[in-house]
Amino acid sequence: MADDPQRNFRSAYYEKVGFRGVEEKKSLEILLKDNPLDVEKLSTFSQRFPLPSMYRIHVWKVLLGILPPHSDSHALVGAYRKEQYQDILEALEVMRFMNSSTPTTHVYLRMFQLENMMLPRRSETLPSDEEDEDFLSISRAMEEIVDDPVDCYWLIKCFVTQFNTKFGDSIPHLPKSLEHYLSQEEPRLLEHLKNTGTLALLPYGLWFKRCFAGCLPESSLQRVWDKVTSGSCKILVFVALEILLSYKIVLFGISRPEGAVNFLCNIPQENTDAVVTKAIDLWHKYCGTPMHSV
């Protein structure tokens, strides 16, 4: 039986936008029509399949609690979110914490600090600390993904809050987890990294605290953040693992830890989609896949 050109075109299109089959698209559309939305099933879908850009922001907003499960109240809640955004913005203007030349990401940081009662006195404003820089890195990446500033702020705020609340205790253990999986996949590379003193100096902050913001281009980063917003920080370990595996030949040729770390902080950007795809495969290999039906 001859191939159906129209069917092949549809398959190629859905694969390009993030679906491997029409059935996955239908499954997600059915989930998004539920009222109330089944957040657990949406989370499971996001863990099992990639989210295309046409649905990603909406799903993130639901998974992060920006929008409630009841879709008939989304418009009202969205209006409240916008009003709150404007109120915080005006408060910062009155307190002279911002002006027309303040970078948007720094505005988001001050808004976040004000809402969390961490805003410093204007007379005591100091250079950004490491935690602030983590927030700013995530903000810069989110700005490249989300056009609307209101949505952008709420996604940054809730992403950072959820990440720190759910995974704050786990983050210090991720380097050991990375070491374990590297010993399973490429023990010779692990030994090399140990012998050169590189293992202790790997850019764990960039990888695990900033969730690869500033390391991966946004097109690849979104697929990693799909998994983080749906409840997994372990995906970060496997992205780091795959980066090490993908560039092991380069790393074997570097004996100075500073050179290796500099390379890993500035990895080539053209192959990152393949790196993330292989990382997700490793994640499923070691951690399995969610068992909930979609």
PDB file of N, CA and C in Angstrom, residues 231-277:
ATOM      1  N   GLY A 231       6.999  18.386  38.046  1.00  0.00           N
ATOM      2  CA  GLY A 231       7.311  17.760  39.329  1.00  0.00           C
ATOM      3  C   GLY A 231       8.592  16.969  39.420  1.00  0.00           C
ATOM      4  N   SER A 232       9.525  17.119  38.486  1.00  0.00           N
ATOM      5  CA  SER A 232      10.771  16.358  38.559  1.00  0.00           C
ATOM      6  C   SER A 232      11.977  17.278  38.516  1.00  0.00           C
ATOM      7  N   CYS A 233      12.819  17.199  39.553  1.00  0.00           N
ATOM      8  CA  CYS A 233      14.104  17.902  39.475  1.00  0.00           C
ATOM      9  C   CYS A 233      15.201  16.931  39.051  1.00  0.00           C
ATOM     10  N   LYS A 234      14.885  15.635  39.033  1.00  0.00           N
ATOM     11  CA  LYS A 234      15.877  14.623  38.656  1.00  0.00           C
ATOM     12  C   LYS A 234      16.278  14.768  37.179  1.00  0.00           C
ATOM     13  N   ILE A 235      15.397  15.341  36.373  1.00  0.00           N
ATOM     14  CA  ILE A 235      15.730  15.555  34.961  1.00  0.00           C
ATOM     15  C   ILE A 235      16.991  16.394  34.835  1.00  0.00           C
ATOM     16  N   LEU A 236      17.240  17.297  35.790  1.00  0.00           N
ATOM     17  CA  LEU A 236      18.422  18.150  35.740  1.00  0.00           C
ATOM     18  C   LEU A 236      19.698  17.317  35.808  1.00  0.00           C
ATOM     19  N   VAL A 237      19.657  16.239  36.596  1.00  0.00           N
ATOM     20  CA  VAL A 237      20.814  15.355  36.711  1.00  0.00           C
ATOM     21  C   VAL A 237      21.130  14.719  35.367  1.00  0.00           C
ATOM     22  N   PHE A 238      20.090  14.286  34.659  1.00  0.00           N
ATOM     23  CA  PHE A 238      20.309  13.580  33.405  1.00  0.00           C
ATOM     24  C   PHE A 238      20.700  14.513  32.265  1.00  0.00           C
ATOM     25  N   VAL A 239      20.268  15.768  32.332  1.00  0.00           N
ATOM     26  CA  VAL A 239      20.756  16.740  31.345  1.00  0.00           C
ATOM     27  C   VAL A 239      22.250  16.983  31.580  1.00  0.00           C
ATOM     28  N   ALA A 240      22.641  17.151  32.839  1.00  0.00           N
ATOM     29  CA  ALA A 240      24.062  17.321  33.157  1.00  0.00           C
ATOM     30  C   ALA A 240      24.854  16.088  32.732  1.00  0.00           C
ATOM     31  N   LEU A 241      24.294  14.910  33.009  1.00  0.00           N
ATOM     32  CA  LEU A 241      24.954  13.659  32.631  1.00  0.00           C
ATOM     33  C   LEU A 241      25.161  13.583  31.121  1.00  0.00           C
ATOM     34  N   GLU A 242      24.129  13.913  30.362  1.00  0.00           N
ATOM     35  CA  GLU A 242      24.236  13.814  28.909  1.00  0.00           C
ATOM     36  C   GLU A 242      25.201  14.845  28.351  1.00  0.00           C
ATOM     37  N   ILE A 243      25.286  16.014  28.971  1.00  0.00           N
ATOM     38  CA  ILE A 243      26.282  17.003  28.539  1.00  0.00           C
ATOM     39  C   ILE A 243      27.684  16.420  28.702  1.00  0.00           C
ATOM     40  N   LEU A 244      27.932  15.797  29.847  1.00  0.00           N
ATOM     41  CA  LEU A 244      29.242  15.179  30.079  1.00  0.00           C
ATOM     42  C   LEU A 244      29.510  14.065  29.073  1.00  0.00           C
ATOM     43  N   LEU A 245      28.488  13.242  28.803  1.00  0.00           N
ATOM     44  CA  LEU A 245      28.668  12.133  27.859  1.00  0.00           C
ATOM     45  C   LEU A 245      28.862  12.631  26.427  1.00  0.00           C
ATOM     46  N   SER A 246      28.103  13.658  26.064  1.00  0.00           N
ATOM     47  CA  SER A 246      28.176  14.167  24.691  1.00  0.00           C
ATOM     48  C   SER A 246      29.526  14.802  24.378  1.00  0.00           C
ATOM     49  N   TYR A 247      30.159  15.371  25.397  1.00  0.00           N
ATOM     50  CA  TYR A 247      31.423  16.067  25.177  1.00  0.00           C
ATOM     51  C   TYR A 247      32.581  15.372  25.896  1.00  0.00           C
ATOM     52  N   LYS A 248      32.474  14.058  26.061  1.00  0.00           N
ATOM     53  CA  LYS A 248      33.509  13.331  26.809  1.00  0.00           C
ATOM     54  C   LYS A 248      34.854  13.375  26.092  1.00  0.00           C
ATOM     55  N   ILE A 249      34.859  13.357  24.770  1.00  0.00           N
ATOM     56  CA  ILE A 249      36.134  13.403  24.039  1.00  0.00           C
ATOM     57  C   ILE A 249      36.845  14.724  24.328  1.00  0.00           C
ATOM     58  N   VAL A 250      36.082  15.815  24.324  1.00  0.00           N
ATOM     59  CA  VAL A 250      36.664  17.118  24.660  1.00  0.00           C
ATOM     60  C   VAL A 250      37.182  17.102  26.090  1.00  0.00           C
ATOM     61  N   LEU A 251      36.384  16.578  27.013  1.00  0.00           N
ATOM     62  CA  LEU A 251      36.754  16.587  28.428  1.00  0.00           C
ATOM     63  C   LEU A 251      37.964  15.707  28.700  1.00  0.00           C
ATOM     64  N   PHE A 252      38.075  14.583  28.007  1.00  0.00           N
ATOM     65  CA  PHE A 252      39.255  13.734  28.162  1.00  0.00           C
ATOM     66  C   PHE A 252      40.525  14.466  27.735  1.00  0.00           C
ATOM     67  N   GLY A 253      40.380  15.431  26.841  1.00  0.00           N
ATOM     68  CA  GLY A 253      41.536  16.176  26.351  1.00  0.00           C
ATOM     69  C   GLY A 253      41.896  17.386  27.187  1.00  0.00           C
ATOM     70  N   ILE A 254      41.134  17.646  28.243  1.00  0.00           N
ATOM     71  CA  ILE A 254      41.401  18.807  29.100  1.00  0.00           C
ATOM     72  C   ILE A 254      41.888  18.314  30.456  1.00  0.00           C
ATOM     73  N   SER A 255      43.062  18.753  30.865  1.00  0.00           N
ATOM     74  CA  SER A 255      43.628  18.303  32.142  1.00  0.00           C
ATOM     75  C   SER A 255      43.454  19.325  33.258  1.00  0.00           C
ATOM     76  N   ARG A 256      43.242  20.569  32.897  1.00  0.00           N
ATOM     77  CA  ARG A 256      43.069  21.617  33.923  1.00  0.00           C
ATOM     78  C   ARG A 256      41.584  21.805  34.212  1.00  0.00           C
ATOM     79  N   PRO A 257      41.183  21.730  35.486  1.00  0.00           N
ATOM     80  CA  PRO A 257      39.758  21.841  35.815  1.00  0.00           C
ATOM     81  C   PRO A 257      39.134  23.164  35.370  1.00  0.00           C
ATOM     82  N   GLU A 258      39.904  24.248  35.406  1.00  0.00           N
ATOM     83  CA  GLU A 258      39.353  25.546  35.000  1.00  0.00           C
ATOM     84  C   GLU A 258      38.949  25.526  33.527  1.00  0.00           C
ATOM     85  N   GLY A 259      39.762  24.851  32.709  1.00  0.00           N
ATOM     86  CA  GLY A 259      39.446  24.758  31.293  1.00  0.00           C
ATOM     87  C   GLY A 259      38.200  23.940  31.038  1.00  0.00           C
ATOM     88  N   ALA A 260      38.046  22.842  31.788  1.00  0.00           N
ATOM     89  CA  ALA A 260      36.864  21.990  31.632  1.00  0.00           C
ATOM     90  C   ALA A 260      35.603  22.729  32.063  1.00  0.00           C
ATOM     91  N   VAL A 261      35.685  23.423  33.192  1.00  0.00           N
ATOM     92  CA  VAL A 261      34.514  24.149  33.702  1.00  0.00           C
ATOM     93  C   VAL A 261      34.129  25.273  32.741  1.00  0.00           C
ATOM     94  N   ASN A 262      35.126  25.984  32.216  1.00  0.00           N
ATOM     95  CA  ASN A 262      34.838  27.054  31.258  1.00  0.00           C
ATOM     96  C   ASN A 262      34.140  26.500  30.018  1.00  0.00           C
ATOM     97  N   PHE A 263      34.584  25.347  29.548  1.00  0.00           N
ATOM     98  CA  PHE A 263      33.938  24.725  28.389  1.00  0.00           C
ATOM     99  C   PHE A 263      32.496  24.345  28.723  1.00  0.00           C
ATOM    100  N   LEU A 264      32.267  23.744  29.893  1.00  0.00           N
ATOM    101  CA  LEU A 264      30.933  23.274  30.262  1.00  0.00           C
ATOM    102  C   LEU A 264      29.961  24.424  30.507  1.00  0.00           C
ATOM    103  N   CYS A 265      30.495  25.573  30.879  1.00  0.00           N
ATOM    104  CA  CYS A 265      29.637  26.752  31.071  1.00  0.00           C
ATOM    105  C   CYS A 265      29.290  27.420  29.739  1.00  0.00           C
ATOM    106  N   ASN A 266      29.994  27.024  28.691  1.00  0.00           N
ATOM    107  CA  ASN A 266      29.788  27.643  27.369  1.00  0.00           C
ATOM    108  C   ASN A 266      29.743  26.576  26.292  1.00  0.00           C
ATOM    109  N   ILE A 267      28.910  25.560  26.491  1.00  0.00           N
ATOM    110  CA  ILE A 267      28.860  24.451  25.537  1.00  0.00           C
ATOM    111  C   ILE A 267      28.320  24.928  24.196  1.00  0.00           C
ATOM    112  N   PRO A 268      28.714  24.276  23.101  1.00  0.00           N
ATOM    113  CA  PRO A 268      28.183  24.652  21.783  1.00  0.00           C
ATOM    114  C   PRO A 268      26.656  24.593  21.778  1.00  0.00           C
ATOM    115  N   GLN A 269      26.042  25.556  21.130  1.00  0.00           N
ATOM    116  CA  GLN A 269      24.583  25.689  21.180  1.00  0.00           C
ATOM    117  C   GLN A 269      23.860  24.940  20.068  1.00  0.00           C
ATOM    118  N   GLU A 270      24.592  24.449  19.085  1.00  0.00           N
ATOM    119  CA  GLU A 270      23.903  23.876  17.929  1.00  0.00           C
ATOM    120  C   GLU A 270      23.398  22.452  18.153  1.00  0.00           C
ATOM    121  N   ASN A 271      23.902  21.740  19.170  1.00  0.00           N
ATOM    122  CA  ASN A 271      23.507  20.342  19.362  1.00  0.00           C
ATOM    123  C   ASN A 271      22.669  20.122  20.614  1.00  0.00           C
ATOM    124  N   THR A 272      22.160  21.177  21.204  1.00  0.00           N
ATOM    125  CA  THR A 272      21.513  21.037  22.513  1.00  0.00           C
ATOM    126  C   THR A 272      20.175  20.295  22.443  1.00  0.00           C
ATOM    127  N   ASP A 273      19.468  20.388  21.311  1.00  0.00           N
ATOM    128  CA  ASP A 273      18.209  19.640  21.194  1.00  0.00           C
ATOM    129  C   ASP A 273      18.470  18.142  21.290  1.00  0.00           C
ATOM    130  N   ALA A 274      19.534  17.681  20.633  1.00  0.00           N
ATOM    131  CA  ALA A 274      19.895  16.265  20.697  1.00  0.00           C
ATOM    132  C   ALA A 274      20.326  15.883  22.107  1.00  0.00           C
ATOM    133  N   VAL A 275      21.054  16.773  22.788  1.00  0.00           N
ATOM    134  CA  VAL A 275      21.476  16.513  24.168  1.00  0.00           C
ATOM    135  C   VAL A 275      20.265  16.331  25.073  1.00  0.00           C
ATOM    136  N   VAL A 276      19.286  17.222  24.950  1.00  0.00           N
ATOM    137  CA  VAL A 276      18.091  17.136  25.797  1.00  0.00           C
ATOM    138  C   VAL A 276      17.284  15.879  25.477  1.00  0.00           C
ATOM    139  N   THR A 277      17.158  15.542  24.202  1.00  0.00           N
ATOM    140  CA  THR A 277      16.434  14.328  23.819  1.00  0.00           C
ATOM    141  C   THR A 277      17.075  13.093  24.450  1.00  0.00           C
TER     142      THR A 277
END
